[in-house]
Amino acid sequence: MTAVAAPIETSQLYIGGHWVDPHSADRLEVTNPATGELVGSVPLGDADDIDAAVRAARASFDSGVWSARPPAERAAVLRKAAQLIEERSAEICALVSAEMGATPGDVATLQQLAGTGVLNGYADASDAYDWEETRHGLFGETLVTREAVGVVGAIIAWNVPLFLICNKFGPALAAGCSVVLKPAPETPLNANLLAQLFTEAGVPEGVISVVPGGVEAGQALVDHPDVDKITFTGSTLAGKAIAARCGETLKRCSLELGGKSAAIVLDDADIAASAPMLVFTGILNSGQACVAQTRVLVPRSKKDEIVEAMTAVAASFVPGLPAEEGTTMGPIINAKQYEKVRGYIATGKAEGATAAYEMEVPEIGTGHFVGPVIFTDVTNDMTIAREEIFGPVISVIAYDDVDEAIAIANDSDYGLAGSVWTADVQRGVEIAKQVRTGTMGINWYAIDPASPFGGYKNSGIGRENGREGLESYLEHKAIILPMGYSSEQ
Ligand code: NAD
């Protein structure tokens, strides 16, 4: 298994495709969440570094070096970047694993495959896109063109950084934008590595920059007058603050936020076949997943059978050091998040839920491990059913009829993902249509790189992936041609 050999110490920032000195001497240290070992350190970017990166992005955008390139050439660069990531997958996945604590195998499937999938997906969407079309309107012909929105500020979370970087660089670059990425302070090292791979793939000078930092750097990016659009993936709380600040300068803004998704198990579902995926979609990435389906809605008559099947699956998870063979579950990212998850488990019990299964995890490394927890006797008004826990905690909620199940699924501030489990796929589709959420799976769940992904309600604004994802980085322009003019002459 590939490991991160020695701490990666970087003294400069990757701005516009070059390594440049940071404004301040402050540093950001990255420690392995499982072992406490130093993974590396980078300069802590501040508002001056953000300004330098935005200026590089603005100059490159206005020069047309990337924004004026034919879309097919930009798409080819994205495909090349995907290929380079695949070629260096073992090294990249080991680094991401060391930074955020998932096993390298989970990083490879949940982040690398998904990340290269969306890069190729955006390239395909760009190739299929009508970048220009002639419409026949009231006065005659109008030429409708699509142009890049401009300089993009991308701010991301730590939980799936490899995937998120591909899902920010991918559509922005396909559209012709220049991008300044502010990674989460927990996971800056892989961002530097990936940005270099995009440069190697052919992204020109000035077009991409990485400024590691915390909230201060993020706010400087949001407030910068030369940024045209903010794309944010993170918590609903921060998303609301960012959207409000974007309103001040009327920046375009898309938000991918939290979730509290529901898996609806119907009375005809194959319980033995469904249980592994039901548990996996609830606690993947140690539960640190926006799309985690942490509310499992079950017919009251089948509750005990389903909980028993899910318990057997949950008990098969093996928490351990992520780099060790056989580990299937890494630690929680840090002590603060660990305390928050433990707090939710205590609150669940205090509010009357029963822990039908709670794995005790022995001390492992210096990590903050929480084993799978399955709560029953949960009602949808309990805290554990309403708030995003971001830990491996599933709430099983019993329902009496399908209308009630749909009502429970919809009784949430969030609307990001969800699923229906049934022997009748068409019946599942009809129910999926009635749930106010951005993506639904039937008998499984996955994010499709070619199809829109995003949230209703407090789960966000806008869509990523496919044509819809590309369009959120574009402006639509109408050029009204003279009356009587025909482009076909
Ligand atoms: P967070 O909101 O605390 O931080 C996310 C990023 O925003 C970080 O880079 C942080 O430095 C920055 N930030 C925070 N406050 C800011 C502000 N006021 N202005 C500018 N930047 C700011 O979230 P987190 O704890 O890192 O991530 C977990 C959250 O992300 C969960 O809620 C999860 O559901 C969500 N998430 C959503 C998706 C999705 O696609 N919908 C994907 C992954 C994670």
Short mmCIF file of C-alpha atoms and ligand atoms in Angstrom, two decimals:
data_model
loop_
_atom_site.label_atom_id
_atom_site.label_comp_id
_atom_site.label_asym_id
_atom_site.label_seq_id
_atom_site.Cartn_x
_atom_site.Cartn_y
_atom_site.Cartn_z
CA MET A 1 0.00 0.00 0.00
CA THR A 2 1.35 3.47 -0.93
CA ALA A 3 2.02 5.64 2.11
CA VAL A 4 2.90 9.30 2.57
CA ALA A 5 6.63 9.00 3.23
CA ALA A 6 7.65 12.18 5.02
CA PRO A 7 5.88 15.39 6.00
CA ILE A 8 5.21 17.54 2.95
CA GLU A 9 6.52 20.98 3.85
CA THR A 10 5.60 23.68 1.35
CA SER A 11 7.01 27.17 1.81
CA GLN A 12 5.13 28.84 -1.06
CA LEU A 13 1.62 29.15 -2.47
CA TYR A 14 0.55 27.79 -5.87
CA ILE A 15 -0.78 30.95 -7.49
CA GLY A 16 -1.58 31.14 -11.18
CA GLY A 17 0.47 28.02 -11.88
CA HIS A 18 3.62 29.29 -10.12
CA TRP A 19 5.01 28.89 -6.63
CA VAL A 20 5.12 32.32 -5.00
CA ASP A 21 6.01 33.60 -1.54
CA PRO A 22 3.09 34.00 0.85
CA HIS A 23 2.24 37.36 2.39
CA SER A 24 2.72 36.22 5.99
CA ALA A 25 4.90 33.69 7.81
CA ASP A 26 1.89 31.98 9.43
CA ARG A 27 1.59 28.26 8.75
CA LEU A 28 -1.11 25.64 8.61
CA GLU A 29 -0.21 22.19 9.96
CA VAL A 30 -1.98 19.06 8.78
CA THR A 31 -2.06 16.09 11.17
CA ASN A 32 -3.27 12.59 10.40
CA PRO A 33 -6.67 12.18 12.17
CA ALA A 34 -5.87 8.53 12.97
CA THR A 35 -2.28 8.73 14.18
CA GLY A 36 -1.72 12.36 15.11
CA GLU A 37 1.41 12.34 12.93
CA LEU A 38 2.34 15.44 10.99
CA VAL A 39 1.34 14.95 7.34
CA GLY A 40 2.73 18.30 6.26
CA SER A 41 2.35 22.04 6.44
CA VAL A 42 1.64 24.90 4.08
CA PRO A 43 1.59 28.70 4.32
CA LEU A 44 -1.64 29.98 5.85
CA GLY A 45 -3.12 32.19 3.16
CA ASP A 46 -4.64 35.54 4.10
CA ALA A 47 -6.54 38.33 2.35
CA ASP A 48 -3.37 39.56 0.58
CA ASP A 49 -2.70 36.10 -0.84
CA ILE A 50 -6.32 35.86 -1.96
CA ASP A 51 -5.91 39.22 -3.67
CA ALA A 52 -2.77 38.04 -5.50
CA ALA A 53 -4.57 34.90 -6.68
CA VAL A 54 -7.68 36.81 -7.80
CA ARG A 55 -5.53 39.31 -9.71
CA ALA A 56 -3.80 36.42 -11.54
CA ALA A 57 -7.20 34.88 -12.28
CA ARG A 58 -8.68 38.17 -13.50
CA ALA A 59 -5.73 38.90 -15.80
CA SER A 60 -5.82 35.40 -17.30
CA PHE A 61 -9.58 35.53 -17.75
CA ASP A 62 -9.55 38.92 -19.43
CA SER A 63 -6.66 37.91 -21.71
CA GLY A 64 -8.76 35.10 -23.20
CA VAL A 65 -5.89 32.62 -22.83
CA TRP A 66 -8.41 30.06 -21.52
CA SER A 67 -11.84 31.70 -21.74
CA ALA A 68 -11.51 32.17 -25.53
CA ARG A 69 -10.16 28.69 -26.23
CA PRO A 70 -12.60 26.48 -28.17
CA PRO A 71 -14.70 24.41 -25.74
CA ALA A 72 -13.45 21.16 -27.31
CA GLU A 73 -9.85 22.07 -26.43
CA ARG A 74 -10.81 22.85 -22.85
CA ALA A 75 -12.69 19.53 -22.65
CA ALA A 76 -9.57 17.72 -23.87
CA VAL A 77 -7.55 19.27 -21.03
CA LEU A 78 -10.12 18.02 -18.49
CA ARG A 79 -9.88 14.50 -19.91
CA LYS A 80 -6.09 14.73 -19.66
CA ALA A 81 -6.34 15.89 -16.03
CA ALA A 82 -8.58 12.90 -15.27
CA GLN A 83 -6.02 10.61 -16.88
CA LEU A 84 -3.15 12.10 -14.83
CA ILE A 85 -5.15 11.68 -11.63
CA GLU A 86 -5.86 8.04 -12.52
CA GLU A 87 -2.18 7.43 -13.24
CA ARG A 88 -1.17 8.81 -9.84
CA SER A 89 -4.21 7.46 -8.01
CA ALA A 90 -2.28 5.46 -5.38
CA GLU A 91 -0.17 8.45 -4.33
CA ILE A 92 -3.11 10.87 -4.33
CA CYS A 93 -5.43 8.52 -2.42
CA ALA A 94 -2.75 7.86 0.21
CA LEU A 95 -2.30 11.60 0.72
CA VAL A 96 -6.04 12.31 0.96
CA SER A 97 -6.40 9.37 3.37
CA ALA A 98 -3.61 10.76 5.57
CA GLU A 99 -5.24 14.19 5.58
CA MET A 100 -8.89 13.29 6.27
CA GLY A 101 -8.85 9.75 7.66
CA ALA A 102 -10.84 7.58 5.22
CA THR A 103 -9.17 4.36 4.05
CA PRO A 104 -7.24 4.71 0.76
CA GLY A 105 -9.71 2.20 -0.73
CA ASP A 106 -12.68 4.39 0.20
CA VAL A 107 -10.84 7.46 -1.12
CA ALA A 108 -10.27 5.61 -4.39
CA THR A 109 -13.95 4.74 -4.85
CA LEU A 110 -15.83 7.59 -3.18
CA GLN A 111 -13.48 10.38 -4.26
CA GLN A 112 -11.09 9.44 -7.07
CA LEU A 113 -13.48 7.44 -9.25
CA ALA A 114 -16.21 9.98 -8.60
CA GLY A 115 -13.78 12.86 -9.24
CA THR A 116 -12.38 11.60 -12.54
CA GLY A 117 -15.93 10.58 -13.43
CA VAL A 118 -17.17 14.16 -13.14
CA LEU A 119 -14.15 15.55 -15.04
CA ASN A 120 -14.92 13.25 -17.96
CA GLY A 121 -18.63 13.97 -17.48
CA TYR A 122 -18.09 17.73 -17.82
CA ALA A 123 -15.94 17.16 -20.91
CA ASP A 124 -18.78 15.12 -22.43
CA ALA A 125 -21.37 17.71 -21.40
CA SER A 126 -19.26 20.45 -23.02
CA ASP A 127 -18.91 18.46 -26.26
CA ALA A 128 -22.67 17.95 -26.42
CA TYR A 129 -23.53 21.54 -25.47
CA ASP A 130 -25.02 24.17 -27.81
CA TRP A 131 -22.51 26.94 -27.15
CA GLU A 132 -24.26 29.06 -29.81
CA GLU A 133 -27.71 28.81 -31.32
CA THR A 134 -29.87 30.94 -33.57
CA ARG A 135 -33.42 31.56 -32.38
CA HIS A 136 -36.26 32.87 -34.49
CA GLY A 137 -38.11 35.40 -32.36
CA LEU A 138 -40.52 38.30 -32.68
CA PHE A 139 -38.14 40.51 -34.68
CA GLY A 140 -36.31 37.83 -36.64
CA GLU A 141 -33.04 36.13 -35.73
CA THR A 142 -31.28 36.30 -32.38
CA LEU A 143 -27.92 34.67 -31.78
CA VAL A 144 -27.77 33.15 -28.29
CA THR A 145 -24.23 32.56 -27.02
CA ARG A 146 -22.91 31.12 -23.77
CA GLU A 147 -19.89 32.69 -22.11
CA ALA A 148 -17.91 31.88 -19.00
CA VAL A 149 -19.20 33.64 -15.89
CA GLY A 150 -15.66 34.97 -15.17
CA VAL A 151 -13.42 34.57 -12.13
CA VAL A 152 -14.68 31.87 -9.77
CA GLY A 153 -13.91 31.58 -6.06
CA ALA A 154 -14.28 27.96 -4.92
CA ILE A 155 -14.53 27.16 -1.20
CA ILE A 156 -14.73 23.53 -0.10
CA ALA A 157 -15.13 21.18 2.86
CA TRP A 158 -12.63 18.56 4.08
CA ASN A 159 -14.76 15.42 3.92
CA VAL A 160 -14.26 14.42 0.25
CA PRO A 161 -11.66 16.95 -0.97
CA LEU A 162 -10.45 15.06 -4.05
CA PHE A 163 -14.00 14.74 -5.39
CA LEU A 164 -14.88 18.32 -4.49
CA ILE A 165 -11.81 19.78 -6.21
CA CYS A 166 -12.68 17.89 -9.41
CA ASN A 167 -16.26 19.12 -9.07
CA LYS A 168 -15.11 22.75 -8.78
CA PHE A 169 -12.23 22.87 -11.28
CA GLY A 170 -14.11 20.64 -13.74
CA PRO A 171 -17.17 22.76 -14.58
CA ALA A 172 -15.40 26.09 -14.08
CA LEU A 173 -12.60 25.14 -16.49
CA ALA A 174 -14.99 23.53 -18.98
CA ALA A 175 -16.91 26.82 -19.07
CA GLY A 176 -13.72 28.88 -19.58
CA CYS A 177 -13.49 30.42 -16.11
CA SER A 178 -10.36 31.14 -14.06
CA VAL A 179 -10.53 29.70 -10.53
CA VAL A 180 -9.16 30.50 -7.08
CA LEU A 181 -9.60 27.50 -4.79
CA LYS A 182 -9.65 27.85 -1.02
CA PRO A 183 -9.46 24.31 0.34
CA ALA A 184 -10.52 23.44 3.88
CA PRO A 185 -7.76 24.05 6.44
CA GLU A 186 -7.78 20.31 7.29
CA THR A 187 -6.94 19.18 3.72
CA PRO A 188 -4.75 21.65 1.77
CA LEU A 189 -1.98 19.28 0.63
CA ASN A 190 -3.93 17.31 -1.94
CA ALA A 191 -5.27 20.59 -3.36
CA ASN A 192 -1.73 21.74 -4.18
CA LEU A 193 -0.91 18.39 -5.78
CA LEU A 194 -4.10 18.32 -7.86
CA ALA A 195 -3.67 21.92 -9.05
CA GLN A 196 -0.21 20.99 -10.37
CA LEU A 197 -1.73 18.06 -12.26
CA PHE A 198 -4.26 20.38 -13.91
CA THR A 199 -1.36 22.64 -14.97
CA GLU A 200 0.46 19.59 -16.33
CA ALA A 201 -2.71 18.66 -18.23
CA GLY A 202 -2.60 22.00 -20.06
CA VAL A 203 -4.38 24.65 -17.97
CA PRO A 204 -2.50 27.87 -18.82
CA GLU A 205 -0.67 30.26 -16.53
CA GLY A 206 -2.84 32.39 -14.26
CA VAL A 207 -5.99 30.28 -14.59
CA ILE A 208 -5.86 28.23 -11.36
CA SER A 209 -4.62 29.09 -7.88
CA VAL A 210 -4.81 27.44 -4.46
CA VAL A 211 -4.86 29.54 -1.29
CA PRO A 212 -5.03 27.33 1.81
CA GLY A 213 -6.63 29.04 4.78
CA GLY A 214 -9.57 29.24 7.09
CA VAL A 215 -12.66 31.43 7.37
CA GLU A 216 -10.69 34.68 6.99
CA ALA A 217 -9.27 33.67 3.60
CA GLY A 218 -12.70 32.35 2.58
CA GLN A 219 -14.37 35.64 3.45
CA ALA A 220 -11.71 37.60 1.56
CA LEU A 221 -12.50 35.52 -1.51
CA VAL A 222 -16.26 36.03 -1.10
CA ASP A 223 -15.84 39.79 -0.67
CA HIS A 224 -13.30 40.33 -3.46
CA PRO A 225 -14.74 42.71 -6.08
CA ASP A 226 -12.99 40.94 -8.97
CA VAL A 227 -14.63 37.58 -8.24
CA ASP A 228 -17.74 36.99 -10.37
CA LYS A 229 -19.05 33.81 -8.78
CA ILE A 230 -18.63 31.86 -5.56
CA THR A 231 -19.12 28.12 -5.57
CA PHE A 232 -19.31 26.74 -2.05
CA THR A 233 -19.48 23.24 -0.60
CA GLY A 234 -19.78 23.04 3.17
CA SER A 235 -22.17 23.49 6.06
CA THR A 236 -25.56 25.15 5.79
CA LEU A 237 -24.54 27.64 8.47
CA ALA A 238 -21.51 28.87 6.50
CA GLY A 239 -23.48 28.67 3.24
CA LYS A 240 -26.09 31.11 4.57
CA ALA A 241 -23.37 33.54 5.70
CA ILE A 242 -21.64 33.30 2.32
CA ALA A 243 -24.87 33.76 0.37
CA ALA A 244 -25.66 36.89 2.41
CA ARG A 245 -22.23 38.36 1.65
CA CYS A 246 -22.58 37.46 -2.04
CA GLY A 247 -25.82 39.42 -1.97
CA GLU A 248 -23.89 42.55 -0.96
CA THR A 249 -21.92 42.49 -4.22
CA LEU A 250 -24.52 40.59 -6.28
CA LYS A 251 -22.08 37.80 -7.00
CA ARG A 252 -23.43 34.66 -8.55
CA CYS A 253 -23.40 31.98 -5.89
CA SER A 254 -24.03 28.25 -5.84
CA LEU A 255 -24.23 26.30 -2.62
CA GLU A 256 -23.81 22.57 -1.92
CA LEU A 257 -24.73 22.16 1.75
CA GLY A 258 -25.74 19.64 4.37
CA GLY A 259 -28.34 16.90 4.37
CA LYS A 260 -30.55 14.63 6.48
CA SER A 261 -31.68 12.26 3.79
CA ALA A 262 -34.26 9.50 4.08
CA ALA A 263 -34.16 5.95 2.73
CA ILE A 264 -37.75 4.72 2.35
CA VAL A 265 -38.00 0.93 2.64
CA LEU A 266 -41.28 -0.39 1.19
CA ASP A 267 -43.08 -3.50 2.40
CA ASP A 268 -42.05 -5.47 -0.71
CA ALA A 269 -38.31 -4.72 -0.40
CA ASP A 270 -35.83 -7.59 -0.33
CA ILE A 271 -34.51 -6.99 3.18
CA ALA A 272 -31.45 -9.25 2.98
CA ALA A 273 -30.35 -7.66 -0.28
CA SER A 274 -31.09 -4.09 0.87
CA ALA A 275 -29.50 -4.13 4.33
CA PRO A 276 -25.80 -3.81 3.27
CA MET A 277 -26.47 -0.78 1.06
CA LEU A 278 -28.88 0.77 3.57
CA VAL A 279 -26.14 0.69 6.21
CA PHE A 280 -23.43 1.78 3.79
CA THR A 281 -25.39 4.80 2.54
CA GLY A 282 -26.01 5.78 6.16
CA ILE A 283 -22.48 5.60 7.48
CA LEU A 284 -20.15 5.88 4.47
CA ASN A 285 -16.99 7.91 5.09
CA SER A 286 -17.59 7.32 8.85
CA GLY A 287 -20.89 9.12 8.35
CA GLN A 288 -19.09 12.25 7.18
CA ALA A 289 -21.01 12.52 3.93
CA CYS A 290 -23.52 15.14 2.84
CA VAL A 291 -25.57 12.47 1.05
CA ALA A 292 -25.61 10.06 4.03
CA GLN A 293 -29.08 8.56 4.36
CA THR A 294 -29.31 8.72 8.10
CA ARG A 295 -33.05 8.35 8.38
CA VAL A 296 -34.23 4.86 7.42
CA LEU A 297 -38.02 4.77 7.17
CA VAL A 298 -39.46 1.27 7.58
CA PRO A 299 -42.95 -0.33 7.63
CA ARG A 300 -43.82 -0.79 11.30
CA SER A 301 -44.57 -4.50 10.74
CA LYS A 302 -41.08 -5.10 9.31
CA LYS A 303 -39.12 -2.90 11.72
CA ASP A 304 -37.57 -5.65 13.86
CA GLU A 305 -36.56 -7.74 10.85
CA ILE A 306 -34.94 -4.76 9.13
CA VAL A 307 -33.12 -3.57 12.26
CA GLU A 308 -31.78 -7.09 12.80
CA ALA A 309 -30.48 -7.29 9.23
CA MET A 310 -28.92 -3.82 9.44
CA THR A 311 -27.32 -4.62 12.79
CA ALA A 312 -25.56 -7.65 11.32
CA VAL A 313 -24.13 -5.45 8.57
CA ALA A 314 -23.12 -2.63 10.93
CA ALA A 315 -21.34 -5.14 13.18
CA SER A 316 -19.17 -6.24 10.26
CA PHE A 317 -17.48 -2.82 9.94
CA VAL A 318 -13.87 -2.78 11.08
CA PRO A 319 -12.71 0.55 12.54
CA GLY A 320 -8.95 0.88 12.42
CA LEU A 321 -5.93 2.76 11.14
CA PRO A 322 -6.93 3.70 7.59
CA ALA A 323 -3.62 2.63 6.07
CA GLU A 324 -3.86 -0.86 7.62
CA GLU A 325 -5.12 -3.82 5.59
CA GLY A 326 -8.60 -4.90 6.69
CA THR A 327 -9.75 -1.53 8.02
CA THR A 328 -13.14 -0.53 6.65
CA MET A 329 -13.83 2.52 8.79
CA GLY A 330 -11.57 5.44 9.64
CA PRO A 331 -11.77 7.96 12.48
CA ILE A 332 -13.80 11.13 12.78
CA ILE A 333 -11.82 14.10 11.42
CA ASN A 334 -10.96 15.77 14.76
CA ALA A 335 -11.73 16.05 18.48
CA LYS A 336 -14.31 18.80 18.01
CA GLN A 337 -16.32 16.80 15.50
CA TYR A 338 -15.94 13.67 17.68
CA GLU A 339 -17.43 15.48 20.68
CA LYS A 340 -20.27 16.73 18.50
CA VAL A 341 -21.10 13.20 17.29
CA ARG A 342 -20.89 11.75 20.83
CA GLY A 343 -23.15 14.58 21.96
CA TYR A 344 -25.78 13.64 19.37
CA ILE A 345 -25.65 9.98 20.48
CA ALA A 346 -26.23 11.05 24.09
CA THR A 347 -29.06 13.37 23.02
CA GLY A 348 -30.70 10.53 21.06
CA LYS A 349 -30.77 8.37 24.20
CA ALA A 350 -31.92 11.24 26.41
CA GLU A 351 -34.82 11.99 24.04
CA GLY A 352 -36.03 8.37 24.19
CA ALA A 353 -34.43 6.62 21.21
CA THR A 354 -33.03 3.11 21.76
CA ALA A 355 -29.54 2.23 20.57
CA ALA A 356 -30.39 -1.14 18.99
CA TYR A 357 -26.73 -1.39 18.02
CA GLU A 358 -23.73 0.61 19.20
CA MET A 359 -20.25 -0.65 18.39
CA GLU A 360 -17.70 -0.13 21.14
CA VAL A 361 -14.37 0.86 19.58
CA PRO A 362 -11.15 0.25 21.51
CA GLU A 363 -8.45 2.92 21.53
CA ILE A 364 -6.81 3.01 18.10
CA GLY A 365 -3.80 5.22 17.46
CA THR A 366 -4.63 8.71 18.63
CA GLY A 367 -7.78 8.76 16.53
CA HIS A 368 -11.30 9.76 17.50
CA PHE A 369 -13.26 6.69 16.49
CA VAL A 370 -17.02 6.30 16.62
CA GLY A 371 -18.37 2.90 15.63
CA PRO A 372 -21.70 2.43 13.82
CA VAL A 373 -24.81 3.24 15.84
CA ILE A 374 -28.35 2.21 14.87
CA PHE A 375 -31.14 3.91 16.77
CA THR A 376 -34.72 2.62 16.86
CA ASP A 377 -37.81 4.07 18.53
CA VAL A 378 -36.95 7.32 16.79
CA THR A 379 -39.63 9.85 15.94
CA ASN A 380 -39.00 12.46 13.29
CA ASP A 381 -39.17 15.32 15.78
CA MET A 382 -36.14 14.08 17.74
CA THR A 383 -32.88 15.99 17.40
CA ILE A 384 -31.10 12.98 15.87
CA ALA A 385 -33.74 12.86 13.12
CA ARG A 386 -33.63 16.57 12.35
CA GLU A 387 -29.98 17.64 12.53
CA GLU A 388 -27.02 16.58 10.41
CA ILE A 389 -24.79 14.56 12.76
CA PHE A 390 -21.89 13.94 10.35
CA GLY A 391 -21.02 10.69 12.13
CA PRO A 392 -21.99 7.00 11.67
CA VAL A 393 -25.40 7.25 13.30
CA ILE A 394 -28.56 5.90 11.64
CA SER A 395 -32.09 6.55 12.90
CA VAL A 396 -34.72 3.94 12.02
CA ILE A 397 -38.19 5.48 11.96
CA ALA A 398 -41.33 3.31 11.65
CA TYR A 399 -44.28 4.32 9.45
CA ASP A 400 -47.79 2.92 9.00
CA ASP A 401 -48.49 3.69 5.33
CA VAL A 402 -46.57 4.99 2.33
CA ASP A 403 -48.15 8.46 2.48
CA GLU A 404 -46.85 8.79 6.01
CA ALA A 405 -43.38 7.65 4.87
CA ILE A 406 -43.34 10.35 2.17
CA ALA A 407 -44.53 12.95 4.68
CA ILE A 408 -41.75 11.98 7.11
CA ALA A 409 -39.13 12.09 4.34
CA ASN A 410 -40.33 15.59 3.41
CA ASP A 411 -40.56 16.78 7.02
CA SER A 412 -36.96 18.01 7.03
CA ASP A 413 -35.15 21.31 6.66
CA TYR A 414 -32.90 19.53 4.15
CA GLY A 415 -33.43 17.95 0.72
CA LEU A 416 -30.22 16.59 -0.75
CA ALA A 417 -30.47 12.83 -1.37
CA GLY A 418 -32.65 9.83 -0.62
CA SER A 419 -33.75 6.43 -1.86
CA VAL A 420 -36.65 4.00 -2.18
CA TRP A 421 -36.24 0.25 -1.64
CA THR A 422 -38.79 -1.96 -3.37
CA ALA A 423 -39.35 -4.95 -5.66
CA ASP A 424 -41.36 -2.64 -7.97
CA VAL A 425 -39.03 -0.11 -9.59
CA GLN A 426 -41.87 1.93 -11.14
CA ARG A 427 -43.61 2.21 -7.78
CA GLY A 428 -40.26 3.39 -6.39
CA VAL A 429 -39.98 6.05 -9.11
CA GLU A 430 -43.50 7.35 -8.35
CA ILE A 431 -42.59 7.70 -4.68
CA ALA A 432 -39.20 9.26 -5.51
CA LYS A 433 -41.03 11.97 -7.47
CA GLN A 434 -42.94 12.96 -4.33
CA VAL A 435 -39.86 13.53 -2.16
CA ARG A 436 -38.58 17.12 -2.23
CA THR A 437 -34.91 16.35 -2.62
CA GLY A 438 -32.28 16.76 -5.35
CA THR A 439 -31.32 13.13 -6.00
CA MET A 440 -33.05 9.83 -5.26
CA GLY A 441 -31.87 6.26 -5.83
CA ILE A 442 -34.01 3.18 -6.33
CA ASN A 443 -32.57 0.17 -4.45
CA TRP A 444 -29.19 1.90 -4.23
CA TYR A 445 -27.69 5.35 -4.25
CA ALA A 446 -24.90 6.94 -6.25
CA ILE A 447 -24.07 10.33 -7.72
CA ASP A 448 -24.22 10.18 -11.52
CA PRO A 449 -21.58 12.43 -13.15
CA ALA A 450 -23.87 13.09 -16.13
CA SER A 451 -26.97 14.05 -14.13
CA PRO A 452 -27.75 17.07 -11.94
CA PHE A 453 -26.77 16.91 -8.28
CA GLY A 454 -27.73 19.45 -5.62
CA GLY A 455 -30.13 20.37 -2.91
CA TYR A 456 -33.65 21.58 -2.22
CA LYS A 457 -34.34 23.72 0.85
CA ASN A 458 -31.38 24.11 3.27
CA SER A 459 -29.29 21.67 1.23
CA GLY A 460 -28.31 24.35 -1.22
CA ILE A 461 -28.89 26.39 -4.34
CA GLY A 462 -27.93 25.29 -7.84
CA ARG A 463 -26.83 22.04 -9.42
CA GLU A 464 -23.51 20.36 -10.15
CA ASN A 465 -22.72 17.65 -12.72
CA GLY A 466 -23.72 17.23 -16.34
CA ARG A 467 -25.18 20.01 -18.48
CA GLU A 468 -26.82 21.70 -15.49
CA GLY A 469 -23.48 21.82 -13.65
CA LEU A 470 -21.74 23.35 -16.66
CA GLU A 471 -24.51 25.94 -17.09
CA SER A 472 -24.08 27.25 -13.58
CA TYR A 473 -20.67 28.62 -14.70
CA LEU A 474 -22.08 30.30 -17.80
CA GLU A 475 -23.79 33.56 -18.69
CA HIS A 476 -26.33 33.48 -21.53
CA LYS A 477 -26.07 36.35 -24.01
CA ALA A 478 -28.59 37.31 -26.71
CA ILE A 479 -27.29 39.16 -29.78
CA ILE A 480 -30.35 40.49 -31.60
CA LEU A 481 -29.63 40.56 -35.34
CA PRO A 482 -31.06 43.23 -37.67
CA MET A 483 -34.69 42.81 -38.71
CA GLY A 484 -34.85 40.98 -42.01
CA TYR A 485 -31.29 39.60 -41.62
CA SER A 486 -30.82 35.91 -42.27
CA SER A 487 -27.69 34.03 -41.19
CA GLU A 488 -28.52 31.37 -43.76
CA GLN A 489 -27.94 33.70 -46.74
P1 NAD B 1 -17.76 24.40 6.91
O1 NAD B 1 -18.93 25.11 6.37
O2 NAD B 1 -17.38 24.64 8.32
O3 NAD B 1 -16.45 24.75 6.04
C1 NAD B 1 -16.41 24.55 4.65
C2 NAD B 1 -15.42 25.51 4.02
O4 NAD B 1 -15.90 26.85 4.15
C3 NAD B 1 -14.04 25.52 4.66
O5 NAD B 1 -13.08 25.70 3.64
C4 NAD B 1 -14.09 26.73 5.59
O6 NAD B 1 -12.81 27.27 5.83
C5 NAD B 1 -14.95 27.69 4.76
N1 NAD B 1 -15.74 28.67 5.51
C6 NAD B 1 -16.42 28.45 6.66
N2 NAD B 1 -17.10 29.57 7.00
C7 NAD B 1 -16.87 30.50 6.02
C8 NAD B 1 -17.30 31.85 5.79
N3 NAD B 1 -18.12 32.46 6.63
N4 NAD B 1 -16.87 32.48 4.69
C9 NAD B 1 -16.05 31.86 3.81
N5 NAD B 1 -15.58 30.59 3.98
C10 NAD B 1 -16.00 29.91 5.08
O7 NAD B 1 -18.05 22.86 6.63
P2 NAD B 1 -17.16 21.57 6.97
O8 NAD B 1 -17.33 21.23 8.39
O9 NAD B 1 -15.78 21.75 6.44
O10 NAD B 1 -17.87 20.47 6.04
C11 NAD B 1 -18.95 19.71 6.42
C12 NAD B 1 -20.23 20.19 5.76
O11 NAD B 1 -20.10 20.19 4.34
C13 NAD B 1 -21.40 19.28 6.05
O12 NAD B 1 -22.53 20.05 6.40
C14 NAD B 1 -21.64 18.55 4.74
O13 NAD B 1 -22.95 18.09 4.55
C15 NAD B 1 -21.25 19.60 3.75
N6 NAD B 1 -20.95 19.02 2.43
C16 NAD B 1 -21.85 19.17 1.42
C17 NAD B 1 -21.61 18.58 0.17
C18 NAD B 1 -22.60 18.73 -0.95
O14 NAD B 1 -22.24 18.44 -2.10
N7 NAD B 1 -23.84 19.14 -0.71
C19 NAD B 1 -20.45 17.85 -0.03
C20 NAD B 1 -19.54 17.72 1.02
C21 NAD B 1 -19.81 18.31 2.25
#
